[in-house]
Amino acid sequence: GYNAKVTLGGIRSLSINGATNGDYGTLFVIQDGSGNRRITFGANDKFASGTYSFATASNAVDIYSFVYDGTNFYWNWNTKFS
């Protein structure tokens, strides 16, 4: 499936390949010991209100979930799990 976990060691770009209409998944994003990292999403990644954010504290956990409609990835997210 499209479930993954990543520990960010810098600013990263996300690309999901091979998704088909109706696919969905969850991404656990963990800050490294330095914190203040983020993921840059692409033009086909859509967010409520057009924006997203990440917790900035070291070792913080954010959870991002998406559903794919064949063209766009629609994301929902929650930050600062501890």
PDB file of N, CA, C and O in Angstrom:
ATOM      1  N   GLY A   1       0.819  -1.187   0.000  1.00  0.00           N
ATOM      2  CA  GLY A   1       0.000   0.000   0.000  1.00  0.00           C
ATOM      3  C   GLY A   1       0.857   1.243   0.000  1.00  0.00           C
ATOM      4  O   GLY A   1       2.074   1.193  -0.169  1.00  0.00           O
ATOM      5  N   TYR A   2       0.202   2.332   0.165  1.00  0.00           N
ATOM      6  CA  TYR A   2       0.863   3.626   0.173  1.00  0.00           C
ATOM      7  C   TYR A   2       0.993   4.148   1.592  1.00  0.00           C
ATOM      8  O   TYR A   2       0.604   5.259   1.892  1.00  0.00           O
ATOM      9  N   ASN A   3       1.509   3.336   2.455  1.00  0.00           N
ATOM     10  CA  ASN A   3       1.787   3.756   3.824  1.00  0.00           C
ATOM     11  C   ASN A   3       3.288   3.783   4.008  1.00  0.00           C
ATOM     12  O   ASN A   3       3.985   2.852   3.609  1.00  0.00           O
ATOM     13  N   ALA A   4       3.781   4.876   4.587  1.00  0.00           N
ATOM     14  CA  ALA A   4       5.229   5.015   4.727  1.00  0.00           C
ATOM     15  C   ALA A   4       5.565   5.858   5.943  1.00  0.00           C
ATOM     16  O   ALA A   4       4.722   6.581   6.478  1.00  0.00           O
ATOM     17  N   LYS A   5       6.818   5.753   6.348  1.00  0.00           N
ATOM     18  CA  LYS A   5       7.344   6.559   7.443  1.00  0.00           C
ATOM     19  C   LYS A   5       8.686   7.106   6.997  1.00  0.00           C
ATOM     20  O   LYS A   5       9.487   6.392   6.395  1.00  0.00           O
ATOM     21  N   VAL A   6       8.920   8.392   7.286  1.00  0.00           N
ATOM     22  CA  VAL A   6      10.183   9.011   6.917  1.00  0.00           C
ATOM     23  C   VAL A   6      10.670   9.889   8.061  1.00  0.00           C
ATOM     24  O   VAL A   6       9.876  10.566   8.708  1.00  0.00           O
ATOM     25  N   THR A   7      11.963   9.825   8.338  1.00  0.00           N
ATOM     26  CA  THR A   7      12.595  10.767   9.253  1.00  0.00           C
ATOM     27  C   THR A   7      13.330  11.783   8.395  1.00  0.00           C
ATOM     28  O   THR A   7      14.210  11.417   7.610  1.00  0.00           O
ATOM     29  N   LEU A   8      12.939  13.038   8.540  1.00  0.00           N
ATOM     30  CA  LEU A   8      13.505  14.088   7.704  1.00  0.00           C
ATOM     31  C   LEU A   8      14.874  14.508   8.213  1.00  0.00           C
ATOM     32  O   LEU A   8      15.023  14.878   9.365  1.00  0.00           O
ATOM     33  N   GLY A   9      15.859  14.464   7.321  1.00  0.00           N
ATOM     34  CA  GLY A   9      17.196  14.926   7.637  1.00  0.00           C
ATOM     35  C   GLY A   9      17.527  16.200   6.874  1.00  0.00           C
ATOM     36  O   GLY A   9      18.659  16.629   6.819  1.00  0.00           O
ATOM     37  N   GLY A  10      16.501  16.797   6.261  1.00  0.00           N
ATOM     38  CA  GLY A  10      16.653  18.006   5.467  1.00  0.00           C
ATOM     39  C   GLY A  10      15.332  18.308   4.797  1.00  0.00           C
ATOM     40  O   GLY A  10      14.346  17.610   5.022  1.00  0.00           O
ATOM     41  N   ILE A  11      15.302  19.319   3.970  1.00  0.00           N
ATOM     42  CA  ILE A  11      14.100  19.627   3.202  1.00  0.00           C
ATOM     43  C   ILE A  11      14.039  18.640   2.046  1.00  0.00           C
ATOM     44  O   ILE A  11      15.013  18.473   1.310  1.00  0.00           O
ATOM     45  N   ARG A  12      12.909  17.969   1.887  1.00  0.00           N
ATOM     46  CA  ARG A  12      12.760  16.912   0.887  1.00  0.00           C
ATOM     47  C   ARG A  12      11.566  17.191  -0.012  1.00  0.00           C
ATOM     48  O   ARG A  12      10.643  17.897   0.361  1.00  0.00           O
ATOM     49  N   SER A  13      11.576  16.592  -1.210  1.00  0.00           N
ATOM     50  CA  SER A  13      10.452  16.647  -2.140  1.00  0.00           C
ATOM     51  C   SER A  13       9.774  15.293  -2.149  1.00  0.00           C
ATOM     52  O   SER A  13      10.441  14.263  -2.035  1.00  0.00           O
ATOM     53  N   LEU A  14       8.445  15.294  -2.306  1.00  0.00           N
ATOM     54  CA  LEU A  14       7.681  14.050  -2.315  1.00  0.00           C
ATOM     55  C   LEU A  14       7.138  13.795  -3.710  1.00  0.00           C
ATOM     56  O   LEU A  14       6.568  14.692  -4.333  1.00  0.00           O
ATOM     57  N   SER A  15       7.291  12.564  -4.177  1.00  0.00           N
ATOM     58  CA  SER A  15       6.725  12.140  -5.449  1.00  0.00           C
ATOM     59  C   SER A  15       6.156  10.740  -5.270  1.00  0.00           C
ATOM     60  O   SER A  15       6.876   9.832  -4.836  1.00  0.00           O
ATOM     61  N   ILE A  16       4.875  10.576  -5.574  1.00  0.00           N
ATOM     62  CA  ILE A  16       4.231   9.266  -5.499  1.00  0.00           C
ATOM     63  C   ILE A  16       4.002   8.803  -6.931  1.00  0.00           C
ATOM     64  O   ILE A  16       3.336   9.489  -7.711  1.00  0.00           O
ATOM     65  N   ASN A  17       4.541   7.647  -7.273  1.00  0.00           N
ATOM     66  CA  ASN A  17       4.430   7.122  -8.638  1.00  0.00           C
ATOM     67  C   ASN A  17       3.573   5.871  -8.672  1.00  0.00           C
ATOM     68  O   ASN A  17       3.595   5.081  -7.728  1.00  0.00           O
ATOM     69  N   GLY A  18       2.834   5.702  -9.765  1.00  0.00           N
ATOM     70  CA  GLY A  18       2.056   4.487  -9.966  1.00  0.00           C
ATOM     71  C   GLY A  18       0.693   4.472  -9.300  1.00  0.00           C
ATOM     72  O   GLY A  18       0.030   3.440  -9.296  1.00  0.00           O
ATOM     73  N   ALA A  19       0.262   5.586  -8.723  1.00  0.00           N
ATOM     74  CA  ALA A  19      -1.050   5.625  -8.063  1.00  0.00           C
ATOM     75  C   ALA A  19      -2.166   5.585  -9.108  1.00  0.00           C
ATOM     76  O   ALA A  19      -2.012   6.103 -10.214  1.00  0.00           O
ATOM     77  N   THR A  20      -3.279   4.957  -8.749  1.00  0.00           N
ATOM     78  CA  THR A  20      -4.457   4.920  -9.620  1.00  0.00           C
ATOM     79  C   THR A  20      -5.648   5.504  -8.875  1.00  0.00           C
ATOM     80  O   THR A  20      -5.649   5.586  -7.640  1.00  0.00           O
ATOM     81  N   ASN A  21      -6.654   5.901  -9.625  1.00  0.00           N
ATOM     82  CA  ASN A  21      -7.856   6.523  -9.068  1.00  0.00           C
ATOM     83  C   ASN A  21      -8.390   5.718  -7.876  1.00  0.00           C
ATOM     84  O   ASN A  21      -8.572   4.507  -7.978  1.00  0.00           O
ATOM     85  N   GLY A  22      -8.596   6.387  -6.754  1.00  0.00           N
ATOM     86  CA  GLY A  22      -9.128   5.749  -5.555  1.00  0.00           C
ATOM     87  C   GLY A  22      -8.075   5.293  -4.566  1.00  0.00           C
ATOM     88  O   GLY A  22      -8.410   4.905  -3.446  1.00  0.00           O
ATOM     89  N   ASP A  23      -6.817   5.324  -4.958  1.00  0.00           N
ATOM     90  CA  ASP A  23      -5.754   4.936  -4.018  1.00  0.00           C
ATOM     91  C   ASP A  23      -5.676   5.938  -2.874  1.00  0.00           C
ATOM     92  O   ASP A  23      -6.032   7.105  -3.024  1.00  0.00           O
ATOM     93  N   TYR A  24      -5.209   5.465  -1.734  1.00  0.00           N
ATOM     94  CA  TYR A  24      -5.053   6.324  -0.555  1.00  0.00           C
ATOM     95  C   TYR A  24      -3.894   5.803   0.282  1.00  0.00           C
ATOM     96  O   TYR A  24      -3.453   4.673   0.110  1.00  0.00           O
ATOM     97  N   GLY A  25      -3.406   6.644   1.167  1.00  0.00           N
ATOM     98  CA  GLY A  25      -2.300   6.220   2.006  1.00  0.00           C
ATOM     99  C   GLY A  25      -2.031   7.192   3.131  1.00  0.00           C
ATOM    100  O   GLY A  25      -2.649   8.255   3.227  1.00  0.00           O
ATOM    101  N   THR A  26      -1.086   6.818   3.973  1.00  0.00           N
ATOM    102  CA  THR A  26      -0.715   7.607   5.136  1.00  0.00           C
ATOM    103  C   THR A  26       0.801   7.717   5.198  1.00  0.00           C
ATOM    104  O   THR A  26       1.514   6.746   4.956  1.00  0.00           O
ATOM    105  N   LEU A  27       1.267   8.913   5.532  1.00  0.00           N
ATOM    106  CA  LEU A  27       2.693   9.174   5.647  1.00  0.00           C
ATOM    107  C   LEU A  27       2.997   9.719   7.034  1.00  0.00           C
ATOM    108  O   LEU A  27       2.469  10.757   7.427  1.00  0.00           O
ATOM    109  N   PHE A  28       3.817   8.987   7.796  1.00  0.00           N
ATOM    110  CA  PHE A  28       4.305   9.461   9.084  1.00  0.00           C
ATOM    111  C   PHE A  28       5.571  10.243   8.823  1.00  0.00           C
ATOM    112  O   PHE A  28       6.515   9.704   8.246  1.00  0.00           O
ATOM    113  N   VAL A  29       5.604  11.503   9.234  1.00  0.00           N
ATOM    114  CA  VAL A  29       6.756  12.371   9.016  1.00  0.00           C
ATOM    115  C   VAL A  29       7.361  12.691  10.378  1.00  0.00           C
ATOM    116  O   VAL A  29       6.701  13.287  11.229  1.00  0.00           O
ATOM    117  N   ILE A  30       8.601  12.305  10.573  1.00  0.00           N
ATOM    118  CA  ILE A  30       9.279  12.494  11.855  1.00  0.00           C
ATOM    119  C   ILE A  30      10.429  13.478  11.648  1.00  0.00           C
ATOM    120  O   ILE A  30      11.232  13.320  10.710  1.00  0.00           O
ATOM    121  N   GLN A  31      10.516  14.454  12.511  1.00  0.00           N
ATOM    122  CA  GLN A  31      11.649  15.385  12.480  1.00  0.00           C
ATOM    123  C   GLN A  31      12.884  14.685  13.045  1.00  0.00           C
ATOM    124  O   GLN A  31      12.781  13.901  13.981  1.00  0.00           O
ATOM    125  N   ASP A  32      14.042  14.975  12.484  1.00  0.00           N
ATOM    126  CA  ASP A  32      15.269  14.427  13.049  1.00  0.00           C
ATOM    127  C   ASP A  32      15.625  15.183  14.330  1.00  0.00           C
ATOM    128  O   ASP A  32      14.832  15.988  14.821  1.00  0.00           O
ATOM    129  N   GLY A  33      16.797  14.943  14.872  1.00  0.00           N
ATOM    130  CA  GLY A  33      17.217  15.580  16.113  1.00  0.00           C
ATOM    131  C   GLY A  33      17.381  17.085  16.012  1.00  0.00           C
ATOM    132  O   GLY A  33      17.374  17.785  17.022  1.00  0.00           O
ATOM    133  N   SER A  34      17.513  17.605  14.802  1.00  0.00           N
ATOM    134  CA  SER A  34      17.634  19.056  14.614  1.00  0.00           C
ATOM    135  C   SER A  34      16.282  19.737  14.479  1.00  0.00           C
ATOM    136  O   SER A  34      16.124  20.897  14.846  1.00  0.00           O
ATOM    137  N   GLY A  35      15.298  19.048  13.905  1.00  0.00           N
ATOM    138  CA  GLY A  35      13.986  19.641  13.681  1.00  0.00           C
ATOM    139  C   GLY A  35      14.002  20.675  12.568  1.00  0.00           C
ATOM    140  O   GLY A  35      14.989  20.821  11.850  1.00  0.00           O
ATOM    141  N   ASN A  36      12.891  21.361  12.415  1.00  0.00           N
ATOM    142  CA  ASN A  36      12.756  22.443  11.428  1.00  0.00           C
ATOM    143  C   ASN A  36      12.879  21.963   9.986  1.00  0.00           C
ATOM    144  O   ASN A  36      13.303  22.712   9.117  1.00  0.00           O
ATOM    145  N   ARG A  37      12.498  20.726   9.708  1.00  0.00           N
ATOM    146  CA  ARG A  37      12.545  20.172   8.351  1.00  0.00           C
ATOM    147  C   ARG A  37      11.149  20.188   7.760  1.00  0.00           C
ATOM    148  O   ARG A  37      10.159  20.309   8.472  1.00  0.00           O
ATOM    149  N   ARG A  38      11.064  20.045   6.433  1.00  0.00           N
ATOM    150  CA  ARG A  38       9.755  19.990   5.789  1.00  0.00           C
ATOM    151  C   ARG A  38       9.840  19.214   4.491  1.00  0.00           C
ATOM    152  O   ARG A  38      10.925  18.893   4.014  1.00  0.00           O
ATOM    153  N   ILE A  39       8.672  18.935   3.937  1.00  0.00           N
ATOM    154  CA  ILE A  39       8.549  18.295   2.639  1.00  0.00           C
ATOM    155  C   ILE A  39       7.950  19.319   1.687  1.00  0.00           C
ATOM    156  O   ILE A  39       7.019  20.044   2.046  1.00  0.00           O
ATOM    157  N   THR A  40       8.479  19.363   0.479  1.00  0.00           N
ATOM    158  CA  THR A  40       7.907  20.181  -0.573  1.00  0.00           C
ATOM    159  C   THR A  40       7.015  19.285  -1.420  1.00  0.00           C
ATOM    160  O   THR A  40       7.468  18.244  -1.913  1.00  0.00           O
ATOM    161  N   PHE A  41       5.753  19.655  -1.559  1.00  0.00           N
ATOM    162  CA  PHE A  41       4.804  18.884  -2.343  1.00  0.00           C
ATOM    163  C   PHE A  41       4.710  19.447  -3.757  1.00  0.00           C
ATOM    164  O   PHE A  41       5.085  20.591  -4.015  1.00  0.00           O
ATOM    165  N   GLY A  42       4.154  18.657  -4.688  1.00  0.00           N
ATOM    166  CA  GLY A  42       4.048  19.051  -6.084  1.00  0.00           C
ATOM    167  C   GLY A  42       2.749  19.763  -6.418  1.00  0.00           C
ATOM    168  O   GLY A  42       1.867  19.939  -5.574  1.00  0.00           O
ATOM    169  N   ALA A  43       2.619  20.138  -7.675  1.00  0.00           N
ATOM    170  CA  ALA A  43       1.444  20.886  -8.150  1.00  0.00           C
ATOM    171  C   ALA A  43       0.155  20.084  -8.048  1.00  0.00           C
ATOM    172  O   ALA A  43      -0.919  20.661  -7.910  1.00  0.00           O
ATOM    173  N   ASN A  44       0.240  18.757  -8.093  1.00  0.00           N
ATOM    174  CA  ASN A  44      -0.957  17.920  -8.007  1.00  0.00           C
ATOM    175  C   ASN A  44      -1.297  17.512  -6.579  1.00  0.00           C
ATOM    176  O   ASN A  44      -2.174  16.683  -6.366  1.00  0.00           O
ATOM    177  N   ASP A  45      -0.616  18.083  -5.612  1.00  0.00           N
ATOM    178  CA  ASP A  45      -0.913  17.840  -4.196  1.00  0.00           C
ATOM    179  C   ASP A  45      -1.765  18.992  -3.689  1.00  0.00           C
ATOM    180  O   ASP A  45      -1.346  20.148  -3.736  1.00  0.00           O
ATOM    181  N   LYS A  46      -2.983  18.668  -3.241  1.00  0.00           N
ATOM    182  CA  LYS A  46      -3.947  19.690  -2.832  1.00  0.00           C
ATOM    183  C   LYS A  46      -4.217  19.594  -1.339  1.00  0.00           C
ATOM    184  O   LYS A  46      -4.314  18.505  -0.776  1.00  0.00           O
ATOM    185  N   PHE A  47      -4.347  20.776  -0.703  1.00  0.00           N
ATOM    186  CA  PHE A  47      -4.567  20.868   0.737  1.00  0.00           C
ATOM    187  C   PHE A  47      -5.737  21.796   1.022  1.00  0.00           C
ATOM    188  O   PHE A  47      -5.931  22.789   0.308  1.00  0.00           O
ATOM    189  N   ALA A  48      -6.500  21.496   2.084  1.00  0.00           N
ATOM    190  CA  ALA A  48      -7.570  22.402   2.512  1.00  0.00           C
ATOM    191  C   ALA A  48      -6.959  23.773   2.765  1.00  0.00           C
ATOM    192  O   ALA A  48      -5.869  23.887   3.321  1.00  0.00           O
ATOM    193  N   SER A  49      -7.618  24.788   2.325  1.00  0.00           N
ATOM    194  CA  SER A  49      -7.143  26.175   2.455  1.00  0.00           C
ATOM    195  C   SER A  49      -5.851  26.415   1.688  1.00  0.00           C
ATOM    196  O   SER A  49      -5.209  27.442   1.868  1.00  0.00           O
ATOM    197  N   GLY A  50      -5.412  25.450   0.885  1.00  0.00           N
ATOM    198  CA  GLY A  50      -4.250  25.629   0.034  1.00  0.00           C
ATOM    199  C   GLY A  50      -2.916  25.611   0.734  1.00  0.00           C
ATOM    200  O   GLY A  50      -1.908  26.009   0.159  1.00  0.00           O
ATOM    201  N   THR A  51      -2.872  25.155   1.978  1.00  0.00           N
ATOM    202  CA  THR A  51      -1.620  25.211   2.718  1.00  0.00           C
ATOM    203  C   THR A  51      -1.441  23.994   3.629  1.00  0.00           C
ATOM    204  O   THR A  51      -2.389  23.258   3.889  1.00  0.00           O
ATOM    205  N   TYR A  52      -0.239  23.808   4.098  1.00  0.00           N
ATOM    206  CA  TYR A  52       0.101  22.730   5.023  1.00  0.00           C
ATOM    207  C   TYR A  52       1.244  23.209   5.907  1.00  0.00           C
ATOM    208  O   TYR A  52       1.859  24.238   5.637  1.00  0.00           O
ATOM    209  N   SER A  53       1.523  22.466   6.968  1.00  0.00           N
ATOM    210  CA  SER A  53       2.640  22.825   7.840  1.00  0.00           C
ATOM    211  C   SER A  53       3.206  21.577   8.500  1.00  0.00           C
ATOM    212  O   SER A  53       2.603  20.509   8.439  1.00  0.00           O
ATOM    213  N   PHE A  54       4.342  21.755   9.131  1.00  0.00           N
ATOM    214  CA  PHE A  54       5.000  20.676   9.853  1.00  0.00           C
ATOM    215  C   PHE A  54       5.380  21.163  11.237  1.00  0.00           C
ATOM    216  O   PHE A  54       5.704  22.337  11.426  1.00  0.00           O
ATOM    217  N   ALA A  55       5.370  20.245  12.202  1.00  0.00           N
ATOM    218  CA  ALA A  55       5.917  20.555  13.518  1.00  0.00           C
ATOM    219  C   ALA A  55       7.406  20.835  13.333  1.00  0.00           C
ATOM    220  O   ALA A  55       8.050  20.262  12.449  1.00  0.00           O
ATOM    221  N   THR A  56       7.967  21.692  14.139  1.00  0.00           N
ATOM    222  CA  THR A  56       9.370  22.064  13.963  1.00  0.00           C
ATOM    223  C   THR A  56      10.292  21.517  15.056  1.00  0.00           C
ATOM    224  O   THR A  56      11.504  21.556  14.901  1.00  0.00           O
ATOM    225  N   ALA A  57       9.734  21.003  16.141  1.00  0.00           N
ATOM    226  CA  ALA A  57      10.562  20.497  17.244  1.00  0.00           C
ATOM    227  C   ALA A  57      11.290  19.224  16.841  1.00  0.00           C
ATOM    228  O   ALA A  57      10.797  18.427  16.023  1.00  0.00           O
ATOM    229  N   SER A  58      12.455  19.005  17.405  1.00  0.00           N
ATOM    230  CA  SER A  58      13.180  17.768  17.118  1.00  0.00           C
ATOM    231  C   SER A  58      12.348  16.569  17.553  1.00  0.00           C
ATOM    232  O   SER A  58      11.649  16.611  18.567  1.00  0.00           O
ATOM    233  N   ASN A  59      12.384  15.525  16.733  1.00  0.00           N
ATOM    234  CA  ASN A  59      11.680  14.257  16.964  1.00  0.00           C
ATOM    235  C   ASN A  59      10.157  14.366  16.941  1.00  0.00           C
ATOM    236  O   ASN A  59       9.472  13.410  17.303  1.00  0.00           O
ATOM    237  N   ALA A  60       9.595  15.496  16.528  1.00  0.00           N
ATOM    238  CA  ALA A  60       8.138  15.648  16.435  1.00  0.00           C
ATOM    239  C   ALA A  60       7.597  14.757  15.316  1.00  0.00           C
ATOM    240  O   ALA A  60       8.280  14.460  14.339  1.00  0.00           O
ATOM    241  N   VAL A  61       6.345  14.334  15.461  1.00  0.00           N
ATOM    242  CA  VAL A  61       5.704  13.454  14.482  1.00  0.00           C
ATOM    243  C   VAL A  61       4.477  14.148  13.914  1.00  0.00           C
ATOM    244  O   VAL A  61       3.629  14.651  14.654  1.00  0.00           O
ATOM    245  N   ASP A  62       4.380  14.162  12.583  1.00  0.00           N
ATOM    246  CA  ASP A  62       3.199  14.642  11.872  1.00  0.00           C
ATOM    247  C   ASP A  62       2.650  13.471  11.071  1.00  0.00           C
ATOM    248  O   ASP A  62       3.409  12.605  10.618  1.00  0.00           O
ATOM    249  N   ILE A  63       1.331  13.445  10.873  1.00  0.00           N
ATOM    250  CA  ILE A  63       0.714  12.385  10.087  1.00  0.00           C
ATOM    251  C   ILE A  63      -0.067  13.019   8.947  1.00  0.00           C
ATOM    252  O   ILE A  63      -0.963  13.836   9.171  1.00  0.00           O
ATOM    253  N   TYR A  64       0.291  12.643   7.728  1.00  0.00           N
ATOM    254  CA  TYR A  64      -0.357  13.118   6.509  1.00  0.00           C
ATOM    255  C   TYR A  64      -1.051  11.945   5.834  1.00  0.00           C
ATOM    256  O   TYR A  64      -0.454  10.874   5.687  1.00  0.00           O
ATOM    257  N   SER A  65      -2.306  12.144   5.416  1.00  0.00           N
ATOM    258  CA  SER A  65      -3.051  11.114   4.701  1.00  0.00           C
ATOM    259  C   SER A  65      -3.571  11.689   3.396  1.00  0.00           C
ATOM    260  O   SER A  65      -3.915  12.867   3.329  1.00  0.00           O
ATOM    261  N   PHE A  66      -3.656  10.851   2.370  1.00  0.00           N
ATOM    262  CA  PHE A  66      -4.134  11.327   1.071  1.00  0.00           C
ATOM    263  C   PHE A  66      -5.120  10.353   0.442  1.00  0.00           C
ATOM    264  O   PHE A  66      -5.163   9.176   0.779  1.00  0.00           O
ATOM    265  N   VAL A  67      -5.894  10.879  -0.491  1.00  0.00           N
ATOM    266  CA  VAL A  67      -6.690  10.087  -1.416  1.00  0.00           C
ATOM    267  C   VAL A  67      -6.415  10.651  -2.805  1.00  0.00           C
ATOM    268  O   VAL A  67      -6.248  11.860  -2.974  1.00  0.00           O
ATOM    269  N   TYR A  68      -6.328   9.765  -3.794  1.00  0.00           N
ATOM    270  CA  TYR A  68      -5.975  10.156  -5.154  1.00  0.00           C
ATOM    271  C   TYR A  68      -7.181   9.979  -6.060  1.00  0.00           C
ATOM    272  O   TYR A  68      -7.842   8.938  -6.030  1.00  0.00           O
ATOM    273  N   ASP A  69      -7.483  10.989  -6.869  1.00  0.00           N
ATOM    274  CA  ASP A  69      -8.655  10.925  -7.752  1.00  0.00           C
ATOM    275  C   ASP A  69      -8.298  10.656  -9.211  1.00  0.00           C
ATOM    276  O   ASP A  69      -9.117  10.843 -10.104  1.00  0.00           O
ATOM    277  N   GLY A  70      -7.091  10.210  -9.465  1.00  0.00           N
ATOM    278  CA  GLY A  70      -6.640   9.955 -10.824  1.00  0.00           C
ATOM    279  C   GLY A  70      -5.838  11.117 -11.395  1.00  0.00           C
ATOM    280  O   GLY A  70      -5.121  10.957 -12.374  1.00  0.00           O
ATOM    281  N   THR A  71      -5.972  12.289 -10.788  1.00  0.00           N
ATOM    282  CA  THR A  71      -5.236  13.474 -11.220  1.00  0.00           C
ATOM    283  C   THR A  71      -4.521  14.139 -10.061  1.00  0.00           C
ATOM    284  O   THR A  71      -3.345  14.474 -10.152  1.00  0.00           O
ATOM    285  N   ASN A  72      -5.235  14.341  -8.962  1.00  0.00           N
ATOM    286  CA  ASN A  72      -4.710  15.074  -7.806  1.00  0.00           C
ATOM    287  C   ASN A  72      -4.678  14.204  -6.559  1.00  0.00           C
ATOM    288  O   ASN A  72      -5.515  13.327  -6.375  1.00  0.00           O
ATOM    289  N   PHE A  73      -3.706  14.511  -5.698  1.00  0.00           N
ATOM    290  CA  PHE A  73      -3.636  13.921  -4.367  1.00  0.00           C
ATOM    291  C   PHE A  73      -4.246  14.934  -3.403  1.00  0.00           C
ATOM    292  O   PHE A  73      -3.780  16.072  -3.321  1.00  0.00           O
ATOM    293  N   TYR A  74      -5.287  14.536  -2.688  1.00  0.00           N
ATOM    294  CA  TYR A  74      -5.933  15.404  -1.701  1.00  0.00           C
ATOM    295  C   TYR A  74      -5.459  14.977  -0.323  1.00  0.00           C
ATOM    296  O   TYR A  74      -5.674  13.850   0.101  1.00  0.00           O
ATOM    297  N   TRP A  75      -4.802  15.918   0.370  1.00  0.00           N
ATOM    298  CA  TRP A  75      -4.136  15.628   1.629  1.00  0.00           C
ATOM    299  C   TRP A  75      -4.885  16.198   2.830  1.00  0.00           C
ATOM    300  O   TRP A  75      -5.449  17.282   2.770  1.00  0.00           O
ATOM    301  N   ASN A  76      -4.833  15.450   3.917  1.00  0.00           N
ATOM    302  CA  ASN A  76      -5.307  15.876   5.223  1.00  0.00           C
ATOM    303  C   ASN A  76      -4.141  15.630   6.174  1.00  0.00           C
ATOM    304  O   ASN A  76      -3.404  14.663   6.007  1.00  0.00           O
ATOM    305  N   TRP A  77      -3.966  16.469   7.186  1.00  0.00           N
ATOM    306  CA  TRP A  77      -2.808  16.326   8.046  1.00  0.00           C
ATOM    307  C   TRP A  77      -3.080  16.778   9.471  1.00  0.00           C
ATOM    308  O   TRP A  77      -3.944  17.601   9.731  1.00  0.00           O
ATOM    309  N   ASN A  78      -2.311  16.220  10.367  1.00  0.00           N
ATOM    310  CA  ASN A  78      -2.302  16.607  11.778  1.00  0.00           C
ATOM    311  C   ASN A  78      -0.859  16.654  12.233  1.00  0.00           C
ATOM    312  O   ASN A  78      -0.054  15.797  11.852  1.00  0.00           O
ATOM    313  N   THR A  79      -0.533  17.637  13.050  1.00  0.00           N
ATOM    314  CA  THR A  79       0.852  17.817  13.459  1.00  0.00           C
ATOM    315  C   THR A  79       1.037  17.691  14.960  1.00  0.00           C
ATOM    316  O   THR A  79       0.079  17.694  15.723  1.00  0.00           O
ATOM    317  N   LYS A  80       2.281  17.569  15.332  1.00  0.00           N
ATOM    318  CA  LYS A  80       2.740  17.647  16.719  1.00  0.00           C
ATOM    319  C   LYS A  80       2.281  16.500  17.605  1.00  0.00           C
ATOM    320  O   LYS A  80       1.937  16.695  18.759  1.00  0.00           O
ATOM    321  N   PHE A  81       2.264  15.301  17.062  1.00  0.00           N
ATOM    322  CA  PHE A  81       1.996  14.141  17.912  1.00  0.00           C
ATOM    323  C   PHE A  81       3.197  13.945  18.828  1.00  0.00           C
ATOM    324  O   PHE A  81       4.325  14.200  18.456  1.00  0.00           O
ATOM    325  N   SER A  82       2.932  13.476  20.025  1.00  0.00           N
ATOM    326  CA  SER A  82       4.039  13.224  20.943  1.00  0.00           C
ATOM    327  C   SER A  82       3.833  11.915  21.667  1.00  0.00           C
ATOM    328  O   SER A  82       2.819  11.308  21.595  1.00  0.00           O
TER     329      SER A  82
END
